[in-house]
JSON list of C-alpha atoms in Angstrom, two decimals:
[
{"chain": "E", "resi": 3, "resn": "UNK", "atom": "CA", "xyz": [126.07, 63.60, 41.58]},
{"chain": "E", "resi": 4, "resn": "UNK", "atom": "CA", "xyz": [126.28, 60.52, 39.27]},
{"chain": "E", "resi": 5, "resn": "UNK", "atom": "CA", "xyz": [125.15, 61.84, 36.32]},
{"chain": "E", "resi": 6, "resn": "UNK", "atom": "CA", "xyz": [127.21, 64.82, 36.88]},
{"chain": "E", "resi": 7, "resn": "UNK", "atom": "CA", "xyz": [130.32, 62.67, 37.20]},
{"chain": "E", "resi": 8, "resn": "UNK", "atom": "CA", "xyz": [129.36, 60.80, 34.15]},
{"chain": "E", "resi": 9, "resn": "UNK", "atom": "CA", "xyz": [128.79, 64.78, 31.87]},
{"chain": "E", "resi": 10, "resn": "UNK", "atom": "CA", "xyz": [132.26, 65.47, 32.87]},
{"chain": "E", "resi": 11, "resn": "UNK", "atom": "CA", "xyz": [133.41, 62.05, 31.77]},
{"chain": "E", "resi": 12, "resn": "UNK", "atom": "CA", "xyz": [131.53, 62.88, 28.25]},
{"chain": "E", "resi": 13, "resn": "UNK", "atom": "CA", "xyz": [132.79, 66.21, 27.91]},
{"chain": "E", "resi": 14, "resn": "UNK", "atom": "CA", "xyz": [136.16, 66.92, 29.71]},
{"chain": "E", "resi": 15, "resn": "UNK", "atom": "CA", "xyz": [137.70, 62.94, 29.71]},
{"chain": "E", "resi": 16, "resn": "UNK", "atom": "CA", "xyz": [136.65, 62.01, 26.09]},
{"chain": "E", "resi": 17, "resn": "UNK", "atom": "CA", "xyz": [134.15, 58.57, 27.44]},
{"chain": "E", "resi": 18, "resn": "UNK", "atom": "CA", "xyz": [132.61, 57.59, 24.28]},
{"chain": "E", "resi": 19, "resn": "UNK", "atom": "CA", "xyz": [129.15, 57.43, 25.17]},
{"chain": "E", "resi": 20, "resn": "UNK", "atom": "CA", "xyz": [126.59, 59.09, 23.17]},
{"chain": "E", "resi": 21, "resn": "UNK", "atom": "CA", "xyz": [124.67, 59.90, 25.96]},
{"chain": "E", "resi": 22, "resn": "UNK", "atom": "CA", "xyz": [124.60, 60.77, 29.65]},
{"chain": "E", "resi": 23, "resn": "UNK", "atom": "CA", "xyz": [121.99, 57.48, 31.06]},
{"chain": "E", "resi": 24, "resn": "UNK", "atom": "CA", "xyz": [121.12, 59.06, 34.08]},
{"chain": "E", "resi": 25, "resn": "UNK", "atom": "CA", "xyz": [119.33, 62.06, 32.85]},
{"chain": "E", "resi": 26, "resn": "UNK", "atom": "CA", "xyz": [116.41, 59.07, 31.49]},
{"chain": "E", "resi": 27, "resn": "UNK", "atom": "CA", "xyz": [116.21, 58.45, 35.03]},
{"chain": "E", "resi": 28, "resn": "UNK", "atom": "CA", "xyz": [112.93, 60.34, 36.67]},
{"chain": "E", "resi": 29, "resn": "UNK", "atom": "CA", "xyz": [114.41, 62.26, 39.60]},
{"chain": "E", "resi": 30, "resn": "UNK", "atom": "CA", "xyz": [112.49, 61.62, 42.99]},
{"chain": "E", "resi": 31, "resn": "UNK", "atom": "CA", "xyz": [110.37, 64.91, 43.62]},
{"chain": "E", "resi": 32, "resn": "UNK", "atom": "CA", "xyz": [111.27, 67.28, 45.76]},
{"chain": "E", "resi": 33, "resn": "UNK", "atom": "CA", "xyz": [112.06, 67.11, 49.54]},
{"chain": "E", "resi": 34, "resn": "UNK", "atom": "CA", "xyz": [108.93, 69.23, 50.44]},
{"chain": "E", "resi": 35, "resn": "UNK", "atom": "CA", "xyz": [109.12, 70.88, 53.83]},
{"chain": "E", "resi": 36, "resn": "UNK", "atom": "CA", "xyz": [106.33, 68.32, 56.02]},
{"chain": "E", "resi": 37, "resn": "UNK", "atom": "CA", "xyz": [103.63, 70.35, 57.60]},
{"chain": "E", "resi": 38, "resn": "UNK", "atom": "CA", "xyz": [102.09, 67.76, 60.33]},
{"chain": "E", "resi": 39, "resn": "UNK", "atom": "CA", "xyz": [100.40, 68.93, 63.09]},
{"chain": "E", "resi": 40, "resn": "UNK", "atom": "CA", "xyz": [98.59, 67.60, 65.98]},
{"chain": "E", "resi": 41, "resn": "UNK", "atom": "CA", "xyz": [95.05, 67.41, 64.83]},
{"chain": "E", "resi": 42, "resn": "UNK", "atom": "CA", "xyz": [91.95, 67.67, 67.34]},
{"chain": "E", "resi": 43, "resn": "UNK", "atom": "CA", "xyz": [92.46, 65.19, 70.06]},
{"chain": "E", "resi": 44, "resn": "UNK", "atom": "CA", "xyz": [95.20, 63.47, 68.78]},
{"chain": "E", "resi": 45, "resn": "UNK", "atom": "CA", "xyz": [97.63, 64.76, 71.29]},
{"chain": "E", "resi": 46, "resn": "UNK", "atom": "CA", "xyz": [95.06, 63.24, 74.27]},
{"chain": "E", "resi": 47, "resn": "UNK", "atom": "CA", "xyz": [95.26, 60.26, 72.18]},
{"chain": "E", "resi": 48, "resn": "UNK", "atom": "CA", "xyz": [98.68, 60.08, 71.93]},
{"chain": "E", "resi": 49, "resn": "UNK", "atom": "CA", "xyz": [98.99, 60.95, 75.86]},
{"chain": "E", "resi": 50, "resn": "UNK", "atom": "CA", "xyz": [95.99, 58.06, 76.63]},
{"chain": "E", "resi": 51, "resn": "UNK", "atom": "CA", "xyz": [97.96, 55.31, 74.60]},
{"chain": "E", "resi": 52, "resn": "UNK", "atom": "CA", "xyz": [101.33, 56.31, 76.44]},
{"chain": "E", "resi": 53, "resn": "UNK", "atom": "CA", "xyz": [99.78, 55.90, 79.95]},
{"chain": "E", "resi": 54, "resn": "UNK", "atom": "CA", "xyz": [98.97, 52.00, 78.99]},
{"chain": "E", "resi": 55, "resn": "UNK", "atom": "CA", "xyz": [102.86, 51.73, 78.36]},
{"chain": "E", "resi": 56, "resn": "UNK", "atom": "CA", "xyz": [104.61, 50.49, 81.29]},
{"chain": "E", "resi": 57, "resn": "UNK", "atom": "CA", "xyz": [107.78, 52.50, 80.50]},
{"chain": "E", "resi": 58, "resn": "UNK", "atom": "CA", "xyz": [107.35, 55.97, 83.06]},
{"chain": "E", "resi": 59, "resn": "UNK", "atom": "CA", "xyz": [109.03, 58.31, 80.90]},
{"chain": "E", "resi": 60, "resn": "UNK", "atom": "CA", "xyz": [106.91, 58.05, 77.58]},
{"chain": "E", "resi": 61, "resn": "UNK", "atom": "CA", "xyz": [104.19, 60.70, 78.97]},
{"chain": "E", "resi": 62, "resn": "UNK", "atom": "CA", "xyz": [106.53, 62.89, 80.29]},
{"chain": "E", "resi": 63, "resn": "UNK", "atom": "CA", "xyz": [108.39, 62.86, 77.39]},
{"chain": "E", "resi": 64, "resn": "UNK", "atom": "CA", "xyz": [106.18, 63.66, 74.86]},
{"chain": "E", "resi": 65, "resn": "UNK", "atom": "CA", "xyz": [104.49, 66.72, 77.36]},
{"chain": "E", "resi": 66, "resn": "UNK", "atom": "CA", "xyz": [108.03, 68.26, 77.69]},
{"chain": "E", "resi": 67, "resn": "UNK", "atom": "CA", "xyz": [108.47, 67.83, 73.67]},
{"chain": "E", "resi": 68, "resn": "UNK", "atom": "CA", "xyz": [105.06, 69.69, 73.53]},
{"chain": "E", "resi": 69, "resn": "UNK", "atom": "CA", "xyz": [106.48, 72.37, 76.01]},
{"chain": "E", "resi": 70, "resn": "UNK", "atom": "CA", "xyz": [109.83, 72.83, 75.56]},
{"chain": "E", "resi": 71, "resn": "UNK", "atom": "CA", "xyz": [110.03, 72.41, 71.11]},
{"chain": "E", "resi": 72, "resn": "UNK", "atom": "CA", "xyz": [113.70, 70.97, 71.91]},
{"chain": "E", "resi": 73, "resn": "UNK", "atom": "CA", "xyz": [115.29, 68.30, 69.29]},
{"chain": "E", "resi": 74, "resn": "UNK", "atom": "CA", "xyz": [114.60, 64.42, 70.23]},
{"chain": "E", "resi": 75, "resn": "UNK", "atom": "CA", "xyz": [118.66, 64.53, 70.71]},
{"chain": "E", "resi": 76, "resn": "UNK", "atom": "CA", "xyz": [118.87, 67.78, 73.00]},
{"chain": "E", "resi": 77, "resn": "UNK", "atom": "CA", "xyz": [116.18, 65.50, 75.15]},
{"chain": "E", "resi": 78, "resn": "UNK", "atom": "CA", "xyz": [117.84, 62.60, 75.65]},
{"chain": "E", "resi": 79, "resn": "UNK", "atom": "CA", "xyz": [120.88, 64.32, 76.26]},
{"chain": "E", "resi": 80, "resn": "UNK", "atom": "CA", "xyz": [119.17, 66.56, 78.82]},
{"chain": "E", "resi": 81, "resn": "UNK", "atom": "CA", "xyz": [121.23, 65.90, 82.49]},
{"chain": "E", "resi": 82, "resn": "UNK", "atom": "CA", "xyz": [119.43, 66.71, 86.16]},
{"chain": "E", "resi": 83, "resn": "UNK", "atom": "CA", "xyz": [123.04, 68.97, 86.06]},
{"chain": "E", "resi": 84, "resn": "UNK", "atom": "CA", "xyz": [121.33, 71.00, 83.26]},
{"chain": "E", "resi": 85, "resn": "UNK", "atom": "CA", "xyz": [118.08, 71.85, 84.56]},
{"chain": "E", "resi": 86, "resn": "UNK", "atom": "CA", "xyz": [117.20, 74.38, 87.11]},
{"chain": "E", "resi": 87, "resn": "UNK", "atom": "CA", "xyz": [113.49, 74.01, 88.41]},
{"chain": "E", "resi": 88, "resn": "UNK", "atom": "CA", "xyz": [113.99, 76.98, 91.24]},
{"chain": "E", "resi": 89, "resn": "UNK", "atom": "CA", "xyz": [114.56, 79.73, 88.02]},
{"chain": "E", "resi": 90, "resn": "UNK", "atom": "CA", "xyz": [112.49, 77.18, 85.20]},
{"chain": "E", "resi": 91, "resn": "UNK", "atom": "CA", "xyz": [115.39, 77.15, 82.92]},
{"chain": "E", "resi": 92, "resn": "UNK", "atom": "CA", "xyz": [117.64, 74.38, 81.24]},
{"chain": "E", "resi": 93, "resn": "UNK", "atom": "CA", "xyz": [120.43, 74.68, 79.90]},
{"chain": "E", "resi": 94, "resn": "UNK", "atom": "CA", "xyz": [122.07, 72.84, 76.38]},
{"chain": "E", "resi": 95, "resn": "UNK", "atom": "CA", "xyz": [125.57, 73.34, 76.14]},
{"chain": "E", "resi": 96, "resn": "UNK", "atom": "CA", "xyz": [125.87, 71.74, 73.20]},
{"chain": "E", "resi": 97, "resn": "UNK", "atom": "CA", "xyz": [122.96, 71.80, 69.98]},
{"chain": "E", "resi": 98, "resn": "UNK", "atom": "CA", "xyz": [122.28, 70.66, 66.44]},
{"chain": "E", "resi": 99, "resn": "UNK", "atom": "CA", "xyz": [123.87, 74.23, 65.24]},
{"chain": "E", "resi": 100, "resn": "UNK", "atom": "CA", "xyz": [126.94, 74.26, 67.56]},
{"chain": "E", "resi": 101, "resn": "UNK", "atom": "CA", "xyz": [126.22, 77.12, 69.81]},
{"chain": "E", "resi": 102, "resn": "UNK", "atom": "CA", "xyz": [124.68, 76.42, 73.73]},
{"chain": "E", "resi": 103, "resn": "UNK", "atom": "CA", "xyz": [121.51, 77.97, 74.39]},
{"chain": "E", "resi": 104, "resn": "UNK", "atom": "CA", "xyz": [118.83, 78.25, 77.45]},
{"chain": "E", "resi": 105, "resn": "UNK", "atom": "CA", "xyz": [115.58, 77.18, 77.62]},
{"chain": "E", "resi": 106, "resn": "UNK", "atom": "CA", "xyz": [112.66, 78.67, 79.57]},
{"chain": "E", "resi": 107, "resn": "UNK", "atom": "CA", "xyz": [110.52, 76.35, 81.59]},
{"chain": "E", "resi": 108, "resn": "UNK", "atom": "CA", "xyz": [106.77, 76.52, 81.50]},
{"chain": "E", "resi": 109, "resn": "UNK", "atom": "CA", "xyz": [104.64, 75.31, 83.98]},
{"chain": "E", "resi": 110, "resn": "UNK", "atom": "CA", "xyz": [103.63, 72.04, 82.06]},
{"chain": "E", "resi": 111, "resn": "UNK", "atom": "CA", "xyz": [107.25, 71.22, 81.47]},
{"chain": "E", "resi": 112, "resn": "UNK", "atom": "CA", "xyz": [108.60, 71.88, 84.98]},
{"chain": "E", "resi": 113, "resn": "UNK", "atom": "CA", "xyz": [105.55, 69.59, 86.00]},
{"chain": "E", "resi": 114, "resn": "UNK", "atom": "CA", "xyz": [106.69, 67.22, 83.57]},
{"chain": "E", "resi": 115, "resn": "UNK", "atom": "CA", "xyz": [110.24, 67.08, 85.39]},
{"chain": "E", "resi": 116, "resn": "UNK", "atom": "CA", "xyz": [109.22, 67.31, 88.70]},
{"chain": "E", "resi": 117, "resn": "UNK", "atom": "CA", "xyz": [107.52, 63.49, 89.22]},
{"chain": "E", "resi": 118, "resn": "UNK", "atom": "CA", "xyz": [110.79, 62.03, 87.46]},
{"chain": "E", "resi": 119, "resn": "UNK", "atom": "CA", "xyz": [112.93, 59.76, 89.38]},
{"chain": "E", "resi": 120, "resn": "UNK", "atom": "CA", "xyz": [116.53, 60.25, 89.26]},
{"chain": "E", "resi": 121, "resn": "UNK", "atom": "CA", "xyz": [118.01, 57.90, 87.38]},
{"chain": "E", "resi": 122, "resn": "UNK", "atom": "CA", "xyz": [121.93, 56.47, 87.85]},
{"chain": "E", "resi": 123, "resn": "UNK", "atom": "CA", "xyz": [123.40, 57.87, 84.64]},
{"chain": "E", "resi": 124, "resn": "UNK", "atom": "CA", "xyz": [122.00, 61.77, 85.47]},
{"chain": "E", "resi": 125, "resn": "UNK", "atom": "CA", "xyz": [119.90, 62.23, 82.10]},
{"chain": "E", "resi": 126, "resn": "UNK", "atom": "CA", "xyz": [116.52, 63.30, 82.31]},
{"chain": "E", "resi": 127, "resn": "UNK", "atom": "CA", "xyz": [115.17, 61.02, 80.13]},
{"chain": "E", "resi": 128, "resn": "UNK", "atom": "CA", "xyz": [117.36, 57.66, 80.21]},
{"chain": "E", "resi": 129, "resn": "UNK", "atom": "CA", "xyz": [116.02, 56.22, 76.69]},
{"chain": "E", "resi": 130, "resn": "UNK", "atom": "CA", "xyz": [118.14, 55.28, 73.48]},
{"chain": "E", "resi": 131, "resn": "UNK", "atom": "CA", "xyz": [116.80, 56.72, 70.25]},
{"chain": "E", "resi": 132, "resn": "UNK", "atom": "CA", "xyz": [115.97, 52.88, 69.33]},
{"chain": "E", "resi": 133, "resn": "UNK", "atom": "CA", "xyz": [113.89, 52.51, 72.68]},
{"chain": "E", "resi": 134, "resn": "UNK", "atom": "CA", "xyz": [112.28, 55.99, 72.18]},
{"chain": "E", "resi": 135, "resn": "UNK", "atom": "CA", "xyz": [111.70, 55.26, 68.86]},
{"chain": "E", "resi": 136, "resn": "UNK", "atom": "CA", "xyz": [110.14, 51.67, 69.71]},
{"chain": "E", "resi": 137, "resn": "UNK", "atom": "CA", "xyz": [107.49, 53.38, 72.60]},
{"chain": "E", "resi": 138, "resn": "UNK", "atom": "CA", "xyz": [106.50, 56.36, 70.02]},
{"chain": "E", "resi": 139, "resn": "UNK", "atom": "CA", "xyz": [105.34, 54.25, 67.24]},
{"chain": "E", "resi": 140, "resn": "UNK", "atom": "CA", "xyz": [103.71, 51.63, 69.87]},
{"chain": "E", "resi": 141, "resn": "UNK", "atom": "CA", "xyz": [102.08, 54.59, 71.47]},
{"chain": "E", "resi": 142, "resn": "UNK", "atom": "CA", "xyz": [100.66, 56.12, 67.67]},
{"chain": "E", "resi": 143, "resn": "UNK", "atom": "CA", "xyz": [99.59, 52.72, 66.90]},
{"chain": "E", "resi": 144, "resn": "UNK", "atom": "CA", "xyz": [97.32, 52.19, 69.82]},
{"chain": "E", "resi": 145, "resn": "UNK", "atom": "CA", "xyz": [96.07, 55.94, 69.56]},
{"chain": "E", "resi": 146, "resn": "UNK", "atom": "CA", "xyz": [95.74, 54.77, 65.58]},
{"chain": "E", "resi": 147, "resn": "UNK", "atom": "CA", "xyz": [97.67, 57.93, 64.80]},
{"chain": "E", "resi": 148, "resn": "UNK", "atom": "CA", "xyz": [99.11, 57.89, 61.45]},
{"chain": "E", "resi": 149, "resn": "UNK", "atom": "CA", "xyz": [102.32, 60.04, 59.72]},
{"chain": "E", "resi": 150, "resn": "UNK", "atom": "CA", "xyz": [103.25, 61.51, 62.76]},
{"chain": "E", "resi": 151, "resn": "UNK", "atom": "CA", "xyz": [106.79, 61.32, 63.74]},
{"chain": "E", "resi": 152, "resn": "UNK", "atom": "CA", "xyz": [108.45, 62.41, 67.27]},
{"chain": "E", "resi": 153, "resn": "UNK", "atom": "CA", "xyz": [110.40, 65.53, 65.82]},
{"chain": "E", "resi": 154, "resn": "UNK", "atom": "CA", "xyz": [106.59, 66.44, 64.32]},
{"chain": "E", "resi": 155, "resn": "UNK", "atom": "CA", "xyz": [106.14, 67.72, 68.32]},
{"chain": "E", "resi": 156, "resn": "UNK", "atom": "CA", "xyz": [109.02, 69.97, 67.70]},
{"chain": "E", "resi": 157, "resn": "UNK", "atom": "CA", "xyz": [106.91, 71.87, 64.82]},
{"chain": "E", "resi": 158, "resn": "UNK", "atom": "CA", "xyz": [103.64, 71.69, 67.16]},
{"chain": "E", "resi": 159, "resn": "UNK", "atom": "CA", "xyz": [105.51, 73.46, 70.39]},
{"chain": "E", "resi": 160, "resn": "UNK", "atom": "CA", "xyz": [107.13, 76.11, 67.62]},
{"chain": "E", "resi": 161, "resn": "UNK", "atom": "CA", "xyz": [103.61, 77.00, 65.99]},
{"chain": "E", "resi": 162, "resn": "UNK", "atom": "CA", "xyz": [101.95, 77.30, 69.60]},
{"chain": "E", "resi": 163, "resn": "UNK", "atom": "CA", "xyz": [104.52, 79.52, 71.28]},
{"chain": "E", "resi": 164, "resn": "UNK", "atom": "CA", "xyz": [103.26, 82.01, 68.09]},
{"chain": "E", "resi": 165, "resn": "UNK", "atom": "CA", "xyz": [100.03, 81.16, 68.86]},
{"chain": "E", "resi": 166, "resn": "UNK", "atom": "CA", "xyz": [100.24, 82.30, 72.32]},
{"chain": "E", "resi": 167, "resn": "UNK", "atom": "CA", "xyz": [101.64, 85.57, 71.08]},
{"chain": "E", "resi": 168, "resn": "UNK", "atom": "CA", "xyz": [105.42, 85.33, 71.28]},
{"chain": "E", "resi": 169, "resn": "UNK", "atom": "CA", "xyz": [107.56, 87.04, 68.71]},
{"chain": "E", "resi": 170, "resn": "UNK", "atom": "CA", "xyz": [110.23, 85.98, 66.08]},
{"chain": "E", "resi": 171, "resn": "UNK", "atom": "CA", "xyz": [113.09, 86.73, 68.73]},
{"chain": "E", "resi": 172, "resn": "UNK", "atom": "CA", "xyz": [111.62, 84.99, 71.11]},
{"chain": "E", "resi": 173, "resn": "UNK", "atom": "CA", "xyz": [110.77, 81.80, 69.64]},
{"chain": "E", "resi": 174, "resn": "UNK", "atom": "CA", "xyz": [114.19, 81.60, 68.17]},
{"chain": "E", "resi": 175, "resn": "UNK", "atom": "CA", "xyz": [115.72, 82.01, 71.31]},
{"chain": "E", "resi": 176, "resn": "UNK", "atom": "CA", "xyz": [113.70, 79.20, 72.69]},
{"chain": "E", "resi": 177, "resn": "UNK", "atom": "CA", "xyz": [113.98, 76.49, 69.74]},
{"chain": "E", "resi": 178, "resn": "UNK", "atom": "CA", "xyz": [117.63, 77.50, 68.94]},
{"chain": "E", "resi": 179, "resn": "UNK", "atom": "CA", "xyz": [117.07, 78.65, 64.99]},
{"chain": "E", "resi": 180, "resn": "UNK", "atom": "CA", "xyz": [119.88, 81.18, 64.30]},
{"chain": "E", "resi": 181, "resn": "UNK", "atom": "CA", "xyz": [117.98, 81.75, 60.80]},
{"chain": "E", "resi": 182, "resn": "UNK", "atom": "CA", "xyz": [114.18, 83.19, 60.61]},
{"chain": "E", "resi": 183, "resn": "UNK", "atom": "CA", "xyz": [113.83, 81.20, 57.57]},
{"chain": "E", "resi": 184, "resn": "UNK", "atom": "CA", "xyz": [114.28, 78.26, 58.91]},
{"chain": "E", "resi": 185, "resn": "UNK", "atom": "CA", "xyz": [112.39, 79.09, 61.70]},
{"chain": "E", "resi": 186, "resn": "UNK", "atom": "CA", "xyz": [109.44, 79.78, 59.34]},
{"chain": "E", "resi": 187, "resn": "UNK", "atom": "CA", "xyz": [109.70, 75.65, 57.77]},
{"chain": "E", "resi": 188, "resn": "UNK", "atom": "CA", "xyz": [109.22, 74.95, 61.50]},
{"chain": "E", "resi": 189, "resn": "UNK", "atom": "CA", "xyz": [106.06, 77.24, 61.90]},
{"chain": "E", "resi": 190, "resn": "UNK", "atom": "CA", "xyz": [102.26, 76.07, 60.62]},
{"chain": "E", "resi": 191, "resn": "UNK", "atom": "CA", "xyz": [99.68, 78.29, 61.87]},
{"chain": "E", "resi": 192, "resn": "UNK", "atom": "CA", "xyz": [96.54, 77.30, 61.57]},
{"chain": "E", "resi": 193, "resn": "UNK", "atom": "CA", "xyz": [93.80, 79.30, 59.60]},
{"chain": "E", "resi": 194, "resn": "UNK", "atom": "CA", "xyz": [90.85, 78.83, 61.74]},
{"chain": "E", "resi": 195, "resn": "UNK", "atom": "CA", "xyz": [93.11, 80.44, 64.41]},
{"chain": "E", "resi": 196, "resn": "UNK", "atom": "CA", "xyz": [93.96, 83.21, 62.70]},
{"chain": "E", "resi": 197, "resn": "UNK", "atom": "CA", "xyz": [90.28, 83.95, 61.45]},
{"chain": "E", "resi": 198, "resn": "UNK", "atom": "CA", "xyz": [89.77, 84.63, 65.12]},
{"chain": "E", "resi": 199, "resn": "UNK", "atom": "CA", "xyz": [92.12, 86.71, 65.87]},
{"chain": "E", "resi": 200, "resn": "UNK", "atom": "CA", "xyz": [91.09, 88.77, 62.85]},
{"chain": "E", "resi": 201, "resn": "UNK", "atom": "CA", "xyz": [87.41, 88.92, 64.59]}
]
């Protein structure tokens, strides 16, 4: 943006200089879409070294992150109001692209709401981003997990709902990605898996 500001000084205002000084600078590289997954055993790690914190909702947390592949946000938004544990649904009424969507429940997630206690303020999960942020990196640092950030579960949940078979349409309609593409940056199969389903 700077050194386009400064070419239309050069060329449309008349600045004197020779030479745009920006364009010496080396540009950063590329954002490149991160690709981190859980590797073997890190996510019982990860779940070990959250049991020896003595805040209750970093396990379930992280195992409805793992379930569910909703936005850190849409979490700690979630309200009891939301959820419906009798049909296994919750529902966002408002998301990251502006539109409300429903969640399924599975099993593992529904268990991961049902021991909750019901907090005063109605959320699900009654954490700041700060505190969240705080237990997460504790929790990688006694599993000695590096490079893995909280919205890294939101890739792992997205690549195993393919794994387990669902489609396109389905896993859109379950993460909330209006645009396949995008849905694709989210989505890192892993070889070895795939080599067995090709036999």
């Amino acid at each position: 943006m700077i050194s386009e500001t400064i070419n239309i000084a050069i060329k449309e205002w008349g600045n004197p200089l020779k030479r745009n000084p920006v364009q010496l600078v080396r540009k950063p590289p590329s954002n490149r879409n991160r690709n981190r997954r859980l590797e073997n055993g890190e996510a019982q790690s990860l779940l070990a070294a959250a049991a020896k914190s003595k805040n209750i909702w970093l396990i379930p947390i992280i195992e409805f992150a793992l379930e569910t592949a909703m936005r850190r946000g849409e979490i700690l938004g979630l309200r009891w109001t939301d959820v419906d544990m009798e049909r296994r649904t919750l529902h966002l009424p408002i998301t990251k692209n502006g539109e409300s969507r429903t969640v399924p429940l599975s099993i593992r997630a529904r268990q991961a709401l049902e021991g909750l206690p019901r907090d005063i303020t109605g959320k699900v999960f009654p954490l700041s981003r700060t505190a969240l942020r705080d237990l997460w990196n504790r929790a990688c640092q006694r599993a000695n997990i590096e490079d893995l950030n909280f919205h890294d579960l939101r890739h792992e949940a997205t690549s195993r709902f393919f794994e387990k078979g669902l489609n396109v349409i389905e896993v859109a309609s379950i993460t909330g990605h209006k645009d396949p593409r995008m849905l694709m940056r989210y989505t890192h199969l892993r070889a070895e898996d795939l080599a067995k389903k090709l036999g």
